[in-house]
PDB file of C-alpha atoms and ligand atoms in Angstrom:
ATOM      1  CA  UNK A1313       0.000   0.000   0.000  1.00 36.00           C
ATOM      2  CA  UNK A1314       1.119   3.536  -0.927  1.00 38.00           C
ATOM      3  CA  UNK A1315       2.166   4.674   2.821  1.00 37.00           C
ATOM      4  CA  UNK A1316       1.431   7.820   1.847  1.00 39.00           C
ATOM      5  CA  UNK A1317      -1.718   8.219   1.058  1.00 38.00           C
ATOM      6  CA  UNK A1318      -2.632   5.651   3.741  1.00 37.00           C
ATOM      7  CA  UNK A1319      -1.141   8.498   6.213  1.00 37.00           C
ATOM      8  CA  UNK A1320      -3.503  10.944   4.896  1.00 38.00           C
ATOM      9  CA  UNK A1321      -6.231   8.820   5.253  1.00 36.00           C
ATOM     10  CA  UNK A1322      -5.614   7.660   8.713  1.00 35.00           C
ATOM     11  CA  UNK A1323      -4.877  10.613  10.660  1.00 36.00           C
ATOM     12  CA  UNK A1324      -5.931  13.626   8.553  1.00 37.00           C
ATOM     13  CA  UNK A1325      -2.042  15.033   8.244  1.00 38.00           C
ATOM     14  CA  UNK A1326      -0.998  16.591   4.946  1.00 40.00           C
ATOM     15  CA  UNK A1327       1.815  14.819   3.624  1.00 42.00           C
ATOM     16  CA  UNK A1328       2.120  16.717   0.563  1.00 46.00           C
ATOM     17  CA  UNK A1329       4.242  19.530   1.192  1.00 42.00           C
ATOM     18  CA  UNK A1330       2.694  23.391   0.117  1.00 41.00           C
ATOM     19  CA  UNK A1331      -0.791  22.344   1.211  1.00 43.00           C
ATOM     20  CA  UNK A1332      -0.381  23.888   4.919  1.00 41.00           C
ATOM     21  CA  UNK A1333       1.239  27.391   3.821  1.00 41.00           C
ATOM     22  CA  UNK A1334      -1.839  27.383   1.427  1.00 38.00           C
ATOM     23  CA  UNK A1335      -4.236  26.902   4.414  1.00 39.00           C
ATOM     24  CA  UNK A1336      -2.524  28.885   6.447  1.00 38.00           C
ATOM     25  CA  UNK A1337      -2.354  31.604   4.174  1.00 37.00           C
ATOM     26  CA  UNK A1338      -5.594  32.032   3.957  1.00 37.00           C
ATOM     27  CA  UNK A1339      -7.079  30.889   7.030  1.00 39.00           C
ATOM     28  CA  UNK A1340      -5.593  33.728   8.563  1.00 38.00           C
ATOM     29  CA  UNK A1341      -7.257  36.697   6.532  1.00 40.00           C
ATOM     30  CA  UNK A1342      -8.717  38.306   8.765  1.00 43.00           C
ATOM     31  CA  UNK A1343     -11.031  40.315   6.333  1.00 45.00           C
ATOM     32  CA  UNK A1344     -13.175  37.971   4.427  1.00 47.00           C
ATOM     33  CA  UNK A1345     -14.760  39.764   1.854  1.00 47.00           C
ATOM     34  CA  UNK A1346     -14.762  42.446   0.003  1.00 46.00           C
ATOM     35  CA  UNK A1347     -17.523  44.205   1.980  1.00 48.00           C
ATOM     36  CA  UNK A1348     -15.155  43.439   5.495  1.00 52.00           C
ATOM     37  CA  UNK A1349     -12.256  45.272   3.675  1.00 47.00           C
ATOM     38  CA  UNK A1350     -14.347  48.252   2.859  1.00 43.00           C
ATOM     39  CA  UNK A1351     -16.442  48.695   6.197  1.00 46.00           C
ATOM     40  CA  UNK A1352     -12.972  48.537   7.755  1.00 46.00           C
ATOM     41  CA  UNK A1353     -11.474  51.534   5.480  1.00 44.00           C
ATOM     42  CA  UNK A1354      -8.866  48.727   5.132  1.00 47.00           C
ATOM     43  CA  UNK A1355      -8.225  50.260   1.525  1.00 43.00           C
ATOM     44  CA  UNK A1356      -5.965  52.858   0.395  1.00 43.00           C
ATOM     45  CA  UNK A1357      -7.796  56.267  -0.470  1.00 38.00           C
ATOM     46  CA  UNK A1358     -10.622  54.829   0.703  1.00 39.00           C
ATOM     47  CA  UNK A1359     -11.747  58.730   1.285  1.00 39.00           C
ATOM     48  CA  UNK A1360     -11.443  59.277  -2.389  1.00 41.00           C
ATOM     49  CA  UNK A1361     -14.872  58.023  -3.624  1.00 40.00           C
ATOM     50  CA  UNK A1362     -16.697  59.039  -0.253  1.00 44.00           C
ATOM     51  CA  UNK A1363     -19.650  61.234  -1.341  1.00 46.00           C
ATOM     52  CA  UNK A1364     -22.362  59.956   0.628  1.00 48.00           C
ATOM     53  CA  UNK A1365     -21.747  61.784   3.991  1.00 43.00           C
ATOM     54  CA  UNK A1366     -20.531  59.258   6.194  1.00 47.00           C
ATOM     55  CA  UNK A1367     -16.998  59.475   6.411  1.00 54.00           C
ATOM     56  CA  UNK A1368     -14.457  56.986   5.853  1.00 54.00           C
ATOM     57  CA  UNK A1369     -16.370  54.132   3.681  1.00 59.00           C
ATOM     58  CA  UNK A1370     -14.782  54.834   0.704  1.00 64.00           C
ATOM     59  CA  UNK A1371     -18.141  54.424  -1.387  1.00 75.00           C
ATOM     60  CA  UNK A1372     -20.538  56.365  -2.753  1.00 80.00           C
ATOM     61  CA  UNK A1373     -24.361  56.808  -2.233  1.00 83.00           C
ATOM     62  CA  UNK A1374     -24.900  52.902  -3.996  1.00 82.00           C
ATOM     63  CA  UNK A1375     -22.612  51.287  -1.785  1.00 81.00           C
ATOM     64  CA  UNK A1376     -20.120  51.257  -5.241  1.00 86.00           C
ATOM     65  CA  UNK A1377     -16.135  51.671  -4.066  1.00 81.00           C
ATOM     66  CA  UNK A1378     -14.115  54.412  -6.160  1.00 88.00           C
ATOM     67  CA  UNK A1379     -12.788  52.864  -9.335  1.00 87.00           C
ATOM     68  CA  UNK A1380      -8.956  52.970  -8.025  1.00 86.00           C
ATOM     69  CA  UNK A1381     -10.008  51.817  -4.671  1.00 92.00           C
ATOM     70  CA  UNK A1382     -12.139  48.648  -6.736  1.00 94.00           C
ATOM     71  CA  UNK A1383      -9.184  47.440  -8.527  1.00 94.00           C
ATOM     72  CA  UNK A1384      -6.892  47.123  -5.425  1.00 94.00           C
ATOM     73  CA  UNK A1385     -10.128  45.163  -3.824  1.00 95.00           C
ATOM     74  CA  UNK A1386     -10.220  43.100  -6.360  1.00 96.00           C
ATOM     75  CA  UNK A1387      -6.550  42.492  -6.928  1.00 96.00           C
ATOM     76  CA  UNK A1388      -6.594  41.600  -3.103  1.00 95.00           C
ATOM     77  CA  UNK A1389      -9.368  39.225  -3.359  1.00 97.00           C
ATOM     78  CA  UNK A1390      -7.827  37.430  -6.471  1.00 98.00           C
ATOM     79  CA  UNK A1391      -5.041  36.753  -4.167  1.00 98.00           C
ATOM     80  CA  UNK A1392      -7.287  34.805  -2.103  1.00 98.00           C
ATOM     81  CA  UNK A1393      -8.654  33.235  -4.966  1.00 98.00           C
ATOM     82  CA  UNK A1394      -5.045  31.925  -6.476  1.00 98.00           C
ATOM     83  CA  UNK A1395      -4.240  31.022  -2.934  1.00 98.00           C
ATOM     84  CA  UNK A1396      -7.534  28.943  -2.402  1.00 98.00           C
ATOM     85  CA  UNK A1397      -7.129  27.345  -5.680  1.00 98.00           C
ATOM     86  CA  UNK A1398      -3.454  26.072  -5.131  1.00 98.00           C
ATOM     87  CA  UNK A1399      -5.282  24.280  -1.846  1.00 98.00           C
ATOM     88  CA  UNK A1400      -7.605  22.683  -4.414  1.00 98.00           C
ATOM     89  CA  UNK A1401      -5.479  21.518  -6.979  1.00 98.00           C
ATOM     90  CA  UNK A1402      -3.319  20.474  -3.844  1.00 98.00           C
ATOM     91  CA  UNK A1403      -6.903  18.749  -2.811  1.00 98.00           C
ATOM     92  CA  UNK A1404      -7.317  17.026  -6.158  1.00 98.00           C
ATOM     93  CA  UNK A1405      -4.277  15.485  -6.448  1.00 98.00           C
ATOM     94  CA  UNK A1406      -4.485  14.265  -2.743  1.00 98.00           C
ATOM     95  CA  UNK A1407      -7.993  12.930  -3.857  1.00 98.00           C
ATOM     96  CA  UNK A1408      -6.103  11.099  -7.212  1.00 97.00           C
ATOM     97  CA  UNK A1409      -3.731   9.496  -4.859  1.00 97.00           C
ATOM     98  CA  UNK A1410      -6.072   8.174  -2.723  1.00 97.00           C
ATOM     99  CA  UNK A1411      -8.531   6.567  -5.591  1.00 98.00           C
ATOM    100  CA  UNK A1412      -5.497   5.094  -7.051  1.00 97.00           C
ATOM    101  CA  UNK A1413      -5.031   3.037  -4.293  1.00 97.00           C
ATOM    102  CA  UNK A1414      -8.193   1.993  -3.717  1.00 97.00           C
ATOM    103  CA  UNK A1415      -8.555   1.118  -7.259  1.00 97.00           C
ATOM    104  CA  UNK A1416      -5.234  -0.619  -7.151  1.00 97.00           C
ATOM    105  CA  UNK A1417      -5.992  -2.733  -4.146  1.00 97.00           C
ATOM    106  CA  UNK A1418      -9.202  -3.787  -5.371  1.00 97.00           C
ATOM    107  CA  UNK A1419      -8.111  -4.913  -9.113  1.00 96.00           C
ATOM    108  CA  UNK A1420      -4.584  -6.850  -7.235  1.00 97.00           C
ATOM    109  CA  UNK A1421      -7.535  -8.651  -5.221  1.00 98.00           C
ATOM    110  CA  UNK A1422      -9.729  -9.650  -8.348  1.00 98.00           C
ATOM    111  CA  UNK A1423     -12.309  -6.887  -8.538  1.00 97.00           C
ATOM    112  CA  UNK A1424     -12.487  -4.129 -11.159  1.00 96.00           C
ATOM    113  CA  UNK A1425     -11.396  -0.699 -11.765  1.00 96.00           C
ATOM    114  CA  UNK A1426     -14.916   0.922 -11.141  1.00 97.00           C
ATOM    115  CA  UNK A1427     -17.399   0.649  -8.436  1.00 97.00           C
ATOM    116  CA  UNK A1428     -20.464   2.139  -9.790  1.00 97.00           C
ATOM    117  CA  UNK A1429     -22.700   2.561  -6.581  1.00 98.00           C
ATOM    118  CA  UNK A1430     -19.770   4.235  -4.839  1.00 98.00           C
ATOM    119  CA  UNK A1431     -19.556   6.796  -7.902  1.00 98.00           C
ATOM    120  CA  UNK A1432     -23.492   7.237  -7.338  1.00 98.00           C
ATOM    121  CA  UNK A1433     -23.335   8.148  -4.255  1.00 98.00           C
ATOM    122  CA  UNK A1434     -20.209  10.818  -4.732  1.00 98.00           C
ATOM    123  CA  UNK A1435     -22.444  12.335  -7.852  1.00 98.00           C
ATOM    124  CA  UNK A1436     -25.684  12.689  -5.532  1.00 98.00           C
ATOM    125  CA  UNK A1437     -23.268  14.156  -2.556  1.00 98.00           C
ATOM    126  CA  UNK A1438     -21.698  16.361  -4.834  1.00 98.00           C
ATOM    127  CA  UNK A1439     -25.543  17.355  -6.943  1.00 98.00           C
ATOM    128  CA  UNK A1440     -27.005  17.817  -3.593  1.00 98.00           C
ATOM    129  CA  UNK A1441     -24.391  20.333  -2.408  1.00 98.00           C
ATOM    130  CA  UNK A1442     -23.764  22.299  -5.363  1.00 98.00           C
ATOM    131  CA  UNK A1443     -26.420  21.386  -8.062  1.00 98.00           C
ATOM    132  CA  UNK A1444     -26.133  20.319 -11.582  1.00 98.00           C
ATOM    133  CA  UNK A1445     -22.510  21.724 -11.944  1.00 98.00           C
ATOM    134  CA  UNK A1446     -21.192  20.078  -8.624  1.00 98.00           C
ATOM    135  CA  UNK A1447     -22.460  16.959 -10.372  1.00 98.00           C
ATOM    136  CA  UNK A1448     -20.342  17.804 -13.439  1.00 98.00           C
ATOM    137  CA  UNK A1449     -17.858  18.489 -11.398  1.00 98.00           C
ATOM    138  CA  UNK A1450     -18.075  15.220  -9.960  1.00 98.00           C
ATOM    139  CA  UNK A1451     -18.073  13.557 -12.746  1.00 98.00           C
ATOM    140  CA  UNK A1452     -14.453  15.610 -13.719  1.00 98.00           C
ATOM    141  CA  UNK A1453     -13.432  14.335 -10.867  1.00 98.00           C
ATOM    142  CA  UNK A1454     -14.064  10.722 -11.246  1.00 98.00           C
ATOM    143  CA  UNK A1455     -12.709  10.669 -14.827  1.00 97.00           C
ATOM    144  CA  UNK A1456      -9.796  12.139 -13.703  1.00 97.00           C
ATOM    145  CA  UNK A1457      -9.175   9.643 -10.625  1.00 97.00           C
ATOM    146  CA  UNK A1458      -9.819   6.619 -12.522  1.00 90.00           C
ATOM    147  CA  UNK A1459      -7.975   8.019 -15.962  1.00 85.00           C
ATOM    148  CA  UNK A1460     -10.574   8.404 -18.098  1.00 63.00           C
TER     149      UNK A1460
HETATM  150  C1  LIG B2039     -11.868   4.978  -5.282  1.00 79.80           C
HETATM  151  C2  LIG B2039     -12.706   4.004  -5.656  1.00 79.80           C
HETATM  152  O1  LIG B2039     -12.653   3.446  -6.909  1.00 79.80           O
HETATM  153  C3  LIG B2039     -13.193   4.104  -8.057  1.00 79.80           C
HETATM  154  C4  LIG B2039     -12.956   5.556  -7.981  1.00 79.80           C
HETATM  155  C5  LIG B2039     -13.826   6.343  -7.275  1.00 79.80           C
HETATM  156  C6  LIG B2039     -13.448   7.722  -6.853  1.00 79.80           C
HETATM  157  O2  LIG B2039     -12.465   8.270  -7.381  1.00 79.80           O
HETATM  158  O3  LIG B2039     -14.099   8.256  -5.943  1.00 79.80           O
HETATM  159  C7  LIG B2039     -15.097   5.852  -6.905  1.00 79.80           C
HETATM  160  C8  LIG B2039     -15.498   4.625  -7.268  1.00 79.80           C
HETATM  161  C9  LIG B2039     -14.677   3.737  -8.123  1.00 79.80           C
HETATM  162  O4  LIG B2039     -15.130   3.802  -9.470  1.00 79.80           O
HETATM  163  C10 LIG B2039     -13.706   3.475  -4.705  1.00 79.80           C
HETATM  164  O5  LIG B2039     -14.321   2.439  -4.988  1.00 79.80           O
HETATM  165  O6  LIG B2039     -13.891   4.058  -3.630  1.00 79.80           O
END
């Protein structure tokens, strides 16, 4: 068995190296959104587009950040976003690992590749979470994991 993955599956560790400084990284932002960063003033000029009376909010009388203040949001939150998907591609490949074994372990032992109740029951998990495209999802993910 790949000791490895067996690690992971036991105790919950990351053994892939990268995964934690991901999680870290972002598990530690202490504004979440875009709306946190605002209604902080955690922005620079946030004064710049305040025209609706009440100091410091940076937006105007729709809520709407300045346009220079906007794109240093956003090039904030896409930060997040690369960060968070680094943890999933880290996630995926943990996943592929993991369904590699099991489908190794059951075709050494005389079974076959795919176990079609068992991907059933990841496509309703996923369809029931998420909706049709979690269930398309799923289904990238299960071609991936079993190479097809
Ligand atoms: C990993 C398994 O083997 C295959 C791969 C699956 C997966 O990647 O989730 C699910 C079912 C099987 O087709 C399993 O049976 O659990």
């Amino acid at each position: 068995m790949n000791t490895t993955a067996a690690t992971s599956a036991g105790n919950g560790t990351a053994t892939r190296t990268g995964a934690g400084t991901h999680a870290a990284a972002a598990g530690t932002a202490g504004a979440r959104t875009v709306q946190d960063r605002a209604s902080r003033g955690d922005t620079d000029g946030a004064a710049k587009g305040d025209t609706d009376g009440a100091p410091g909010t940076g937006n105007d009388e729709n809520g709407a950040a300045a346009p220079q203040d906007a794109e240093a949001l956003i090039a904030g939150e896409r930060v997040r976003i690369d960060q968070l998907d680094a943890r999933i591609i880290w996630l995926v490949r943990e996943r592929l690992e993991l369904s590699e074994n099991i489908q190794r372990i059951r075709i050494e032992s005389g079974g076959r590749r795919v176990h079609l109740s068992r991907e059933m029951e990841i496509l309703d998990h996923y369809s029931t979470e998420l909706g049709r495209p979690g269930r398309d999802l799923a289904m990238t993910l299960l071609g991936l994991c079993r190479g097809q």
